[in-house]
Amino acid sequence: MLAFMSSSSFLTLFFIVLIISCLSGLLFLHPRISLRFVRIHISIVTLPPLVSLLALVNTSVNGVVGLWYVDSLAWLLAFFVLSIGLIIQRFSVRYLMGDRSYRKYFMLFTFTTGAASIAWLSGDLRLLIICWGLTLIGLTVLIRLNSRWKVTNEAAKVSGRLFALSWFALLIAIIWLSQATGQWQLSLALTNERLVLLEAWEVTGINLLIVLAVIIPAAQWPFQRWLIESVVAPTPVSAIMHAGLVNAGGVILTRFSPLFNGDVAQIVLLVFASVSVLIGSGVSLVQVDYKRQLVGSTITQMGFMLIQCALGAYLAAIIHLVLHGLFKATLFLQAGSAVRHYEAVTRVNERSSYLWVIAGRALGLLAGVAFWLLASGEGYQLVSALILGWALSVSWTQLVAFGKGRMGRLAGVFLLGGFAIVYFITHSLFFGWLHTTGYQSVQPPMSVVIFVISLLLFGSAVGTWAARNRSSLFFAVLYLWLVRLGEAKSKAVDSHPTYLKQYFSQGGNR
């Protein structure tokens, strides 16, 4: 029966269950509704991602339906955001129990993820900007929901100001594009017939506004402060933030790919994203706070995602943002059990381990060179070869070189092979889903690609050298600079929350 359902039928069913989910969240706000209703709410929230999954696997559901653009990419993103929201809400049932704003969290989670899913299904530019603005508002309110704590208020102010700047940049770009092309429909405004109406300077101006709009929510340098200070929000809020919202830049750039091609804005995005990769990596290495380590990792991963977009690899960027979102949500939800116990470990046969490390580096180099030679020679393939070789070398070192004995190394080899198989199966699945997605890809000059790779390699070499010369002045300066970048401002730090004093005093009186 599903094979015969039309695009409009799936859309109608999707919005019905989405509205029911939002009404359920509003109903849960009423104080007379039992807290046990949250179980029913979770069951209702299961319906929208289920419908979006059914629409995704139904290959016939593609095309423009009124205000909506329902291709496989739109349904995949709707399913992803709503599924992440469902998982986090299910986790929050017990995690947030007893919180003063317990009911509000579930309503805001449902509202925010619902608005984001509608934004990615929107085919009308006006509807897209409205829904994306509602998503940013929902995220800001989630950050400051504990308004009695001044730290969350400060974090919400910083986030809100930067979100407003990002939203207005995208708003101006959309208005500019629609006025120049005479179309508000996304698919019509980005046709070749309409884009030729734009002057070269107009294309550059619109693209630079889009770059500004995407690097802010992606927490790219120099706008990473909002994400660093938002770690004071509850862990479920951080999970939905890092998993389903900061990666929106890849979606926006993919949708605007016919416009965002062969322009100076690509070079600007490459430079900012490359610098962010280096800064994020450094922050994650020097921070001792687990959530700030994850923040540094997110900055790095979003930088790589934007590099993929700037190099025209939009499909790879979409796969990256989905898999990274799932991975990062898992890490945040297990943040409470992330306390590590360090013990002195003596490795047997250190020389043998070092030889295995050298073998892993050689294997990574061979794999990267082979991938580059077999690929089409595009700039993105060169970056992919670099990442593949580096990832293989690091994985080999962790799983094989430092394995305990012969059996440990053998198990590491099998694990590494299993991960590779899962990787290729997952990518094949995503490519099958997104084969109907239309996007355009124009490679930047190879000189720019080589510059980006040289910048990344230089930053990695400097970090390695500094780590091996920890007594040098350069290491001290670099370390303290990265620590400062990864720390929140003094207003956003409160080691002893004053709002808890009243809470405990009231509890003591009772």
Short mmCIF file of C-alpha atoms in Angstrom, two decimals:
data_model
loop_
_atom_site.label_atom_id
_atom_site.label_comp_id
_atom_site.label_asym_id
_atom_site.label_seq_id
_atom_site.Cartn_x
_atom_site.Cartn_y
_atom_site.Cartn_z
CA MET A 1 0.00 0.00 0.00
CA LEU A 2 2.87 2.39 0.82
CA ALA A 3 4.20 2.08 -2.72
CA PHE A 4 1.04 3.73 -4.02
CA MET A 5 1.09 6.66 -1.59
CA SER A 6 1.84 9.98 -3.25
CA SER A 7 4.15 12.72 -2.01
CA SER A 8 1.19 14.79 -0.83
CA SER A 9 -0.21 11.80 1.10
CA PHE A 10 3.05 11.29 2.96
CA LEU A 11 3.29 15.00 3.68
CA THR A 12 -0.26 15.10 5.01
CA LEU A 13 0.35 12.10 7.24
CA PHE A 14 3.66 13.54 8.42
CA PHE A 15 2.19 16.89 9.44
CA ILE A 16 -0.75 15.25 11.18
CA VAL A 17 1.49 13.19 13.45
CA LEU A 18 3.88 16.12 13.92
CA ILE A 19 1.02 18.38 15.05
CA ILE A 20 -0.21 15.65 17.40
CA SER A 21 3.32 15.43 18.88
CA CYS A 22 3.44 19.19 19.48
CA LEU A 23 -0.04 19.14 21.07
CA SER A 24 1.11 16.31 23.30
CA GLY A 25 4.06 18.41 24.43
CA LEU A 26 1.78 21.36 25.16
CA LEU A 27 -0.63 19.13 27.07
CA PHE A 28 2.22 17.85 29.23
CA LEU A 29 2.86 21.43 30.36
CA HIS A 30 -0.38 21.45 32.35
CA PRO A 31 0.40 20.83 36.04
CA ARG A 32 -2.67 18.60 36.47
CA ILE A 33 -1.37 16.14 33.90
CA SER A 34 0.45 13.31 35.66
CA LEU A 35 4.19 12.98 35.07
CA ARG A 36 3.47 9.45 33.90
CA PHE A 37 2.03 11.00 30.75
CA VAL A 38 5.62 11.44 29.57
CA ARG A 39 5.61 7.77 28.55
CA ILE A 40 2.60 8.38 26.33
CA HIS A 41 4.28 11.49 24.93
CA ILE A 42 7.36 9.49 24.00
CA SER A 43 5.16 6.99 22.16
CA ILE A 44 3.47 9.79 20.22
CA VAL A 45 6.83 11.40 19.36
CA THR A 46 7.81 8.10 17.75
CA LEU A 47 5.31 8.61 14.93
CA PRO A 48 6.87 11.54 12.94
CA PRO A 49 10.28 9.85 12.44
CA LEU A 50 8.50 6.62 11.52
CA VAL A 51 6.48 8.36 8.79
CA SER A 52 9.58 10.16 7.48
CA LEU A 53 11.43 6.82 7.32
CA LEU A 54 8.59 5.26 5.33
CA ALA A 55 8.69 8.21 2.93
CA LEU A 56 12.48 7.90 2.64
CA VAL A 57 12.48 4.22 1.69
CA ASN A 58 9.66 4.82 -0.80
CA THR A 59 11.73 5.88 -3.80
CA SER A 60 8.69 7.29 -5.61
CA VAL A 61 8.30 10.11 -3.08
CA ASN A 62 10.31 12.90 -4.74
CA GLY A 63 9.40 16.28 -6.14
CA VAL A 64 7.88 19.67 -5.38
CA VAL A 65 4.52 19.71 -3.62
CA GLY A 66 3.26 23.24 -3.07
CA LEU A 67 5.52 24.88 -0.49
CA TRP A 68 7.48 21.67 0.08
CA TYR A 69 10.50 20.12 -1.59
CA VAL A 70 10.28 16.42 -0.73
CA ASP A 71 13.30 14.68 -2.17
CA SER A 72 15.25 11.92 -0.45
CA LEU A 73 17.58 14.43 1.22
CA ALA A 74 14.66 16.26 2.85
CA TRP A 75 13.13 13.04 4.21
CA LEU A 76 16.52 11.79 5.41
CA LEU A 77 17.17 14.99 7.34
CA ALA A 78 13.66 15.01 8.81
CA PHE A 79 14.08 11.40 9.91
CA PHE A 80 17.53 12.09 11.35
CA VAL A 81 16.59 15.19 13.38
CA LEU A 82 13.34 13.70 14.70
CA SER A 83 15.00 10.38 15.56
CA ILE A 84 17.77 12.14 17.48
CA GLY A 85 15.10 14.15 19.30
CA LEU A 86 13.18 10.97 20.13
CA ILE A 87 16.26 9.22 21.52
CA ILE A 88 17.22 12.21 23.65
CA GLN A 89 13.69 12.66 24.98
CA ARG A 90 13.58 8.98 25.92
CA PHE A 91 16.92 9.39 27.70
CA SER A 92 15.64 12.50 29.51
CA VAL A 93 12.67 10.73 31.11
CA ARG A 94 14.83 9.63 34.02
CA TYR A 95 17.85 11.89 33.56
CA LEU A 96 15.88 15.13 34.04
CA MET A 97 13.43 13.76 36.60
CA GLY A 98 13.13 16.21 39.48
CA ASP A 99 14.20 19.23 37.44
CA ARG A 100 12.06 22.30 38.00
CA SER A 101 11.55 22.67 34.23
CA TYR A 102 10.98 18.96 33.56
CA ARG A 103 7.76 19.47 31.60
CA LYS A 104 9.15 22.39 29.57
CA TYR A 105 12.13 20.36 28.36
CA PHE A 106 9.97 17.83 26.54
CA MET A 107 7.78 20.49 24.97
CA LEU A 108 10.84 22.45 23.75
CA PHE A 109 12.63 19.33 22.47
CA THR A 110 9.54 18.43 20.44
CA PHE A 111 9.09 21.99 19.19
CA THR A 112 12.74 22.54 18.23
CA THR A 113 13.24 19.27 16.36
CA GLY A 114 9.85 19.66 14.68
CA ALA A 115 10.73 23.16 13.44
CA ALA A 116 14.09 21.91 12.14
CA SER A 117 12.45 19.05 10.23
CA ILE A 118 9.96 21.45 8.62
CA ALA A 119 12.83 23.78 7.64
CA TRP A 120 14.56 21.02 5.67
CA LEU A 121 11.29 19.98 4.01
CA SER A 122 10.58 23.56 2.96
CA GLY A 123 10.72 24.42 -0.72
CA ASP A 124 9.74 28.03 -0.16
CA LEU A 125 12.56 30.33 0.96
CA ARG A 126 10.26 32.32 3.24
CA LEU A 127 9.10 29.20 5.04
CA LEU A 128 12.66 27.93 5.35
CA ILE A 129 13.95 31.10 7.01
CA ILE A 130 10.97 31.24 9.40
CA CYS A 131 11.34 27.62 10.51
CA TRP A 132 15.10 27.89 10.86
CA GLY A 133 14.61 30.99 13.00
CA LEU A 134 12.16 29.10 15.22
CA THR A 135 14.71 26.33 15.57
CA LEU A 136 17.37 28.77 16.74
CA ILE A 137 14.92 30.36 19.19
CA GLY A 138 14.03 26.95 20.58
CA LEU A 139 17.69 26.10 21.08
CA THR A 140 18.35 29.42 22.83
CA VAL A 141 15.41 28.89 25.20
CA LEU A 142 16.65 25.38 25.97
CA ILE A 143 20.06 26.75 26.93
CA ARG A 144 18.60 29.32 29.35
CA LEU A 145 15.71 27.24 30.69
CA ASN A 146 17.31 27.26 34.13
CA SER A 147 16.98 31.02 34.30
CA ARG A 148 17.80 31.17 38.02
CA TRP A 149 21.42 30.38 37.20
CA LYS A 150 23.28 33.43 35.87
CA VAL A 151 25.71 31.25 33.91
CA THR A 152 23.00 29.80 31.67
CA ASN A 153 21.58 33.28 31.16
CA GLU A 154 24.99 34.53 30.00
CA ALA A 155 25.44 31.52 27.69
CA ALA A 156 21.98 32.10 26.22
CA LYS A 157 22.76 35.78 25.61
CA VAL A 158 25.96 34.98 23.73
CA SER A 159 24.26 32.23 21.73
CA GLY A 160 21.21 34.35 20.99
CA ARG A 161 23.25 37.27 19.67
CA LEU A 162 25.32 35.10 17.36
CA PHE A 163 22.26 33.13 16.24
CA ALA A 164 20.54 36.42 15.41
CA LEU A 165 23.54 37.52 13.34
CA SER A 166 23.52 34.18 11.49
CA TRP A 167 19.77 34.32 10.89
CA PHE A 168 19.83 37.90 9.60
CA ALA A 169 22.71 37.05 7.26
CA LEU A 170 20.68 34.18 5.80
CA LEU A 171 17.57 36.38 5.66
CA ILE A 172 19.37 39.09 3.69
CA ALA A 173 20.84 36.47 1.34
CA ILE A 174 17.40 34.95 0.70
CA ILE A 175 15.71 38.31 0.12
CA TRP A 176 18.53 39.37 -2.18
CA LEU A 177 18.30 36.11 -4.15
CA SER A 178 14.51 36.20 -4.47
CA GLN A 179 14.43 39.84 -5.56
CA ALA A 180 17.13 39.26 -8.17
CA THR A 181 15.56 36.09 -9.58
CA GLY A 182 11.91 36.98 -9.02
CA GLN A 183 11.26 33.63 -7.31
CA TRP A 184 10.64 32.53 -3.72
CA GLN A 185 10.53 28.85 -4.66
CA LEU A 186 13.94 27.32 -3.96
CA SER A 187 13.97 24.96 -6.95
CA LEU A 188 12.95 27.76 -9.35
CA ALA A 189 15.24 30.46 -7.96
CA LEU A 190 18.33 28.27 -8.39
CA THR A 191 17.78 27.23 -12.00
CA ASN A 192 20.39 28.25 -14.56
CA GLU A 193 17.87 30.50 -16.29
CA ARG A 194 17.36 32.51 -13.08
CA LEU A 195 20.96 32.52 -11.87
CA VAL A 196 22.18 34.19 -15.06
CA LEU A 197 20.16 37.23 -13.99
CA LEU A 198 22.63 37.78 -11.14
CA GLU A 199 25.71 39.90 -11.59
CA ALA A 200 29.05 38.43 -10.51
CA TRP A 201 29.29 40.77 -7.53
CA GLU A 202 25.77 39.81 -6.46
CA VAL A 203 26.65 36.12 -6.48
CA THR A 204 29.72 36.85 -4.38
CA GLY A 205 27.74 38.98 -1.93
CA ILE A 206 25.00 36.38 -1.47
CA ASN A 207 27.52 33.58 -1.06
CA LEU A 208 29.51 35.49 1.56
CA LEU A 209 26.30 36.07 3.51
CA ILE A 210 25.55 32.34 3.31
CA VAL A 211 29.08 31.55 4.54
CA LEU A 212 28.53 33.83 7.54
CA ALA A 213 25.14 32.22 8.17
CA VAL A 214 26.58 28.68 8.27
CA ILE A 215 29.88 29.12 10.13
CA ILE A 216 28.19 30.66 13.19
CA PRO A 217 25.90 27.73 14.12
CA ALA A 218 28.76 25.38 13.16
CA ALA A 219 30.88 27.16 15.84
CA GLN A 220 33.71 27.89 13.44
CA TRP A 221 36.49 30.30 14.30
CA PRO A 222 36.07 33.11 15.35
CA PHE A 223 32.47 32.32 16.42
CA GLN A 224 33.19 29.26 18.55
CA ARG A 225 32.53 31.00 21.86
CA TRP A 226 28.79 30.27 21.96
CA LEU A 227 29.34 26.51 21.75
CA ILE A 228 32.06 26.57 24.41
CA GLU A 229 29.87 28.46 26.86
CA SER A 230 26.78 26.35 26.13
CA VAL A 231 28.29 23.35 27.94
CA VAL A 232 26.56 24.64 31.09
CA ALA A 233 23.27 23.46 29.57
CA PRO A 234 22.00 20.03 30.63
CA THR A 235 23.59 17.11 28.81
CA PRO A 236 20.47 16.27 26.73
CA VAL A 237 20.43 19.86 25.45
CA SER A 238 24.11 19.58 24.49
CA ALA A 239 23.35 16.30 22.74
CA ILE A 240 20.59 17.71 20.53
CA MET A 241 22.69 20.83 19.91
CA HIS A 242 25.78 18.96 18.73
CA ALA A 243 23.92 16.16 16.94
CA GLY A 244 21.08 17.84 15.12
CA LEU A 245 21.60 21.60 14.87
CA VAL A 246 25.25 22.69 14.63
CA ASN A 247 25.62 20.62 11.45
CA ALA A 248 22.92 22.57 9.61
CA GLY A 249 25.58 24.39 7.58
CA GLY A 250 26.12 21.34 5.40
CA VAL A 251 22.41 21.17 4.64
CA ILE A 252 22.14 24.87 3.74
CA LEU A 253 25.18 24.75 1.48
CA THR A 254 23.89 21.62 -0.24
CA ARG A 255 20.53 23.23 -0.94
CA PHE A 256 22.22 26.35 -2.32
CA SER A 257 24.89 24.40 -4.23
CA PRO A 258 23.82 25.70 -7.69
CA LEU A 259 24.64 29.20 -6.43
CA PHE A 260 27.56 28.35 -4.15
CA ASN A 261 29.98 27.16 -6.84
CA GLY A 262 33.11 28.57 -8.46
CA ASP A 263 33.15 31.70 -6.31
CA VAL A 264 35.59 33.44 -3.98
CA ALA A 265 33.27 32.51 -1.09
CA GLN A 266 34.44 28.90 -1.48
CA ILE A 267 38.01 29.98 -0.77
CA VAL A 268 36.90 32.04 2.24
CA LEU A 269 34.99 29.05 3.62
CA LEU A 270 37.98 26.75 3.04
CA VAL A 271 40.30 29.05 5.00
CA PHE A 272 37.94 29.55 7.97
CA ALA A 273 37.07 25.84 8.13
CA SER A 274 40.74 24.78 7.94
CA VAL A 275 41.73 27.13 10.75
CA SER A 276 38.78 25.84 12.78
CA VAL A 277 39.93 22.24 12.30
CA LEU A 278 43.33 23.07 13.80
CA ILE A 279 41.88 25.12 16.67
CA GLY A 280 39.21 22.55 17.50
CA SER A 281 41.78 19.75 17.54
CA GLY A 282 44.02 21.74 19.86
CA VAL A 283 41.16 22.63 22.23
CA SER A 284 40.06 18.99 22.50
CA LEU A 285 43.62 17.94 23.37
CA VAL A 286 44.33 20.49 26.13
CA GLN A 287 40.94 20.52 27.86
CA VAL A 288 40.35 18.28 30.89
CA ASP A 289 36.60 18.93 30.99
CA TYR A 290 34.92 16.08 29.10
CA LYS A 291 32.14 18.19 27.58
CA ARG A 292 34.63 20.83 26.40
CA GLN A 293 36.68 18.07 24.81
CA LEU A 294 33.56 17.12 22.87
CA VAL A 295 33.07 20.78 21.94
CA GLY A 296 36.57 20.90 20.46
CA SER A 297 35.86 17.69 18.57
CA THR A 298 32.63 19.15 17.19
CA ILE A 299 34.41 22.29 15.99
CA THR A 300 36.92 20.08 14.18
CA GLN A 301 34.32 17.79 12.63
CA MET A 302 32.16 20.69 11.47
CA GLY A 303 35.27 22.24 9.94
CA PHE A 304 35.88 19.06 7.95
CA MET A 305 32.22 19.02 6.89
CA LEU A 306 32.43 22.59 5.59
CA ILE A 307 35.69 21.75 3.79
CA GLN A 308 33.80 18.98 2.02
CA CYS A 309 31.11 21.46 0.98
CA ALA A 310 33.68 24.01 -0.18
CA LEU A 311 35.31 21.30 -2.31
CA GLY A 312 31.97 20.38 -3.87
CA ALA A 313 31.57 17.02 -2.08
CA TYR A 314 28.06 17.76 -0.82
CA LEU A 315 26.92 14.16 -0.67
CA ALA A 316 29.94 13.23 1.45
CA ALA A 317 29.18 16.20 3.73
CA ILE A 318 25.60 15.00 4.27
CA ILE A 319 26.81 11.50 5.17
CA HIS A 320 29.41 13.06 7.48
CA LEU A 321 26.92 15.25 9.35
CA VAL A 322 24.48 12.37 9.92
CA LEU A 323 27.10 9.90 11.16
CA HIS A 324 28.84 12.54 13.26
CA GLY A 325 25.51 13.53 14.79
CA LEU A 326 24.76 9.96 15.87
CA PHE A 327 28.25 9.51 17.23
CA LYS A 328 28.34 12.82 19.13
CA ALA A 329 24.87 12.29 20.63
CA THR A 330 26.07 8.94 21.98
CA LEU A 331 29.14 10.53 23.56
CA PHE A 332 27.13 13.27 25.24
CA LEU A 333 24.51 10.91 26.60
CA GLN A 334 27.22 8.80 28.22
CA ALA A 335 29.04 11.87 29.58
CA GLY A 336 27.98 10.98 33.13
CA SER A 337 30.05 7.78 33.04
CA ALA A 338 33.09 9.30 31.36
CA VAL A 339 35.29 9.51 34.46
CA ARG A 340 38.58 7.84 33.63
CA HIS A 341 40.83 5.95 35.96
CA TYR A 342 44.45 6.35 35.01
CA GLU A 343 46.78 3.55 35.92
CA ALA A 344 50.42 3.03 35.22
CA VAL A 345 50.66 0.71 32.23
CA THR A 346 53.89 -0.98 31.29
CA ARG A 347 53.97 -2.27 27.76
CA VAL A 348 55.84 -5.43 27.10
CA ASN A 349 58.36 -5.28 24.27
CA GLU A 350 58.26 -1.53 23.53
CA ARG A 351 60.47 -1.96 20.48
CA SER A 352 58.03 -4.43 18.95
CA SER A 353 55.15 -1.96 19.47
CA TYR A 354 57.17 0.80 17.82
CA LEU A 355 57.78 -1.39 14.79
CA TRP A 356 54.05 -2.05 14.52
CA VAL A 357 53.43 1.73 14.68
CA ILE A 358 55.87 2.26 11.80
CA ALA A 359 54.10 -0.50 9.86
CA GLY A 360 50.76 1.25 10.44
CA ARG A 361 52.10 4.56 9.17
CA ALA A 362 53.47 2.89 6.07
CA LEU A 363 50.14 1.15 5.50
CA GLY A 364 48.28 4.46 5.88
CA LEU A 365 50.63 6.15 3.41
CA LEU A 366 50.19 3.35 0.87
CA ALA A 367 46.39 3.39 1.26
CA GLY A 368 46.25 7.16 0.81
CA VAL A 369 48.48 7.15 -2.26
CA ALA A 370 46.56 4.23 -3.80
CA PHE A 371 43.24 6.00 -3.20
CA TRP A 372 44.56 9.18 -4.80
CA LEU A 373 45.91 7.36 -7.86
CA LEU A 374 42.67 5.41 -8.38
CA ALA A 375 40.41 8.45 -7.85
CA SER A 376 39.42 10.98 -10.46
CA GLY A 377 42.09 13.48 -9.38
CA GLU A 378 39.67 16.07 -8.00
CA GLY A 379 40.62 18.29 -5.11
CA TYR A 380 38.26 16.57 -2.70
CA GLN A 381 39.77 13.18 -3.53
CA LEU A 382 43.18 14.52 -2.49
CA VAL A 383 41.76 15.58 0.88
CA SER A 384 39.98 12.22 1.17
CA ALA A 385 43.24 10.38 0.51
CA LEU A 386 44.91 12.39 3.28
CA ILE A 387 42.10 11.66 5.76
CA LEU A 388 41.96 7.98 4.80
CA GLY A 389 45.70 7.50 5.29
CA TRP A 390 45.72 9.37 8.60
CA ALA A 391 42.66 7.52 9.95
CA LEU A 392 44.08 4.13 8.98
CA SER A 393 47.41 4.94 10.63
CA VAL A 394 45.78 6.10 13.89
CA SER A 395 43.35 3.15 13.98
CA TRP A 396 46.18 0.69 13.35
CA THR A 397 48.20 2.23 16.18
CA GLN A 398 45.34 2.02 18.70
CA LEU A 399 43.91 -1.37 17.73
CA VAL A 400 46.94 -3.30 16.51
CA ALA A 401 50.27 -1.74 17.50
CA PHE A 402 49.36 -1.41 21.18
CA GLY A 403 47.48 -4.69 21.35
CA LYS A 404 48.39 -7.08 24.14
CA GLY A 405 50.33 -9.90 22.64
CA ARG A 406 49.79 -11.75 19.42
CA MET A 407 46.12 -12.43 20.10
CA GLY A 408 45.48 -8.79 20.94
CA ARG A 409 47.01 -7.62 17.68
CA LEU A 410 45.10 -10.27 15.73
CA ALA A 411 41.85 -9.12 17.32
CA GLY A 412 42.77 -5.55 16.40
CA VAL A 413 43.25 -6.51 12.76
CA PHE A 414 39.83 -8.19 12.68
CA LEU A 415 38.20 -5.17 14.35
CA LEU A 416 39.82 -2.84 11.86
CA GLY A 417 38.57 -4.98 8.97
CA GLY A 418 35.08 -5.10 10.47
CA PHE A 419 34.98 -1.32 10.83
CA ALA A 420 36.04 -0.95 7.19
CA ILE A 421 33.23 -3.27 6.04
CA VAL A 422 30.63 -1.40 8.12
CA TYR A 423 31.97 1.90 6.71
CA PHE A 424 31.54 0.82 3.09
CA ILE A 425 28.10 -0.72 3.73
CA THR A 426 26.90 2.47 5.45
CA HIS A 427 28.16 4.70 2.65
CA SER A 428 26.57 2.45 0.02
CA LEU A 429 23.25 2.70 1.88
CA PHE A 430 23.40 6.49 2.01
CA PHE A 431 24.41 6.78 -1.62
CA GLY A 432 21.43 4.61 -2.51
CA TRP A 433 19.09 6.88 -0.57
CA LEU A 434 20.54 10.12 -1.93
CA HIS A 435 21.08 9.15 -5.56
CA THR A 436 18.08 11.27 -6.60
CA THR A 437 19.30 14.38 -4.77
CA GLY A 438 20.24 17.12 -7.21
CA TYR A 439 23.23 19.27 -6.41
CA GLN A 440 25.97 20.90 -8.40
CA SER A 441 29.68 20.61 -7.73
CA VAL A 442 32.44 22.91 -8.96
CA GLN A 443 35.97 22.25 -7.76
CA PRO A 444 38.06 25.22 -6.59
CA PRO A 445 41.52 25.65 -8.11
CA MET A 446 43.96 22.88 -7.22
CA SER A 447 46.33 25.51 -5.81
CA VAL A 448 43.73 26.36 -3.16
CA VAL A 449 43.28 22.68 -2.30
CA ILE A 450 47.04 22.23 -1.95
CA PHE A 451 47.16 25.31 0.29
CA VAL A 452 44.46 23.85 2.57
CA ILE A 453 46.24 20.51 2.78
CA SER A 454 49.55 22.23 3.48
CA LEU A 455 47.90 24.27 6.24
CA LEU A 456 46.48 21.14 7.87
CA LEU A 457 49.77 19.26 7.60
CA PHE A 458 51.71 22.25 8.93
CA GLY A 459 49.39 22.58 11.91
CA SER A 460 49.69 18.86 12.62
CA ALA A 461 53.49 19.01 12.37
CA VAL A 462 53.67 22.02 14.71
CA GLY A 463 51.45 20.26 17.24
CA THR A 464 53.56 17.09 17.10
CA TRP A 465 56.79 19.02 17.50
CA ALA A 466 55.40 21.05 20.40
CA ALA A 467 54.17 17.89 22.16
CA ARG A 468 57.66 16.39 21.97
CA ASN A 469 59.30 19.58 23.27
CA ARG A 470 57.12 20.34 26.26
CA SER A 471 59.85 22.24 28.05
CA SER A 472 60.07 24.86 25.29
CA LEU A 473 58.60 28.33 25.53
CA PHE A 474 56.65 27.78 22.29
CA PHE A 475 54.84 24.79 23.79
CA ALA A 476 53.88 26.79 26.87
CA VAL A 477 52.56 29.69 24.79
CA LEU A 478 50.64 27.39 22.44
CA TYR A 479 49.20 25.36 25.31
CA LEU A 480 47.99 28.39 27.27
CA TRP A 481 46.53 29.97 24.12
CA LEU A 482 44.52 26.84 23.34
CA VAL A 483 43.37 26.61 26.96
CA ARG A 484 42.16 30.19 26.81
CA LEU A 485 40.30 29.54 23.55
CA GLY A 486 38.58 26.53 25.08
CA GLU A 487 37.51 28.29 28.27
CA ALA A 488 34.36 30.32 28.72
CA LYS A 489 34.41 33.96 29.73
CA SER A 490 34.41 34.76 33.44
CA LYS A 491 30.72 35.73 33.36
CA ALA A 492 29.85 32.26 32.09
CA VAL A 493 31.70 30.41 34.87
CA ASP A 494 30.25 29.78 38.33
CA SER A 495 31.95 27.08 40.38
CA HIS A 496 29.37 27.39 43.17
CA PRO A 497 25.92 28.18 41.71
CA THR A 498 24.22 30.64 44.06
CA TYR A 499 20.73 29.60 43.00
CA LEU A 500 21.31 26.22 44.70
CA LYS A 501 21.73 27.85 48.13
CA GLN A 502 18.05 28.74 48.35
CA TYR A 503 17.08 25.31 47.07
CA PHE A 504 19.11 23.46 49.71
CA SER A 505 18.07 25.85 52.49
CA GLN A 506 14.41 25.21 51.67
CA GLY A 507 15.07 21.49 51.63
CA GLY A 508 16.84 21.71 54.96
CA ASN A 509 13.91 23.61 56.52
CA ARG A 510 11.55 20.94 55.36
#
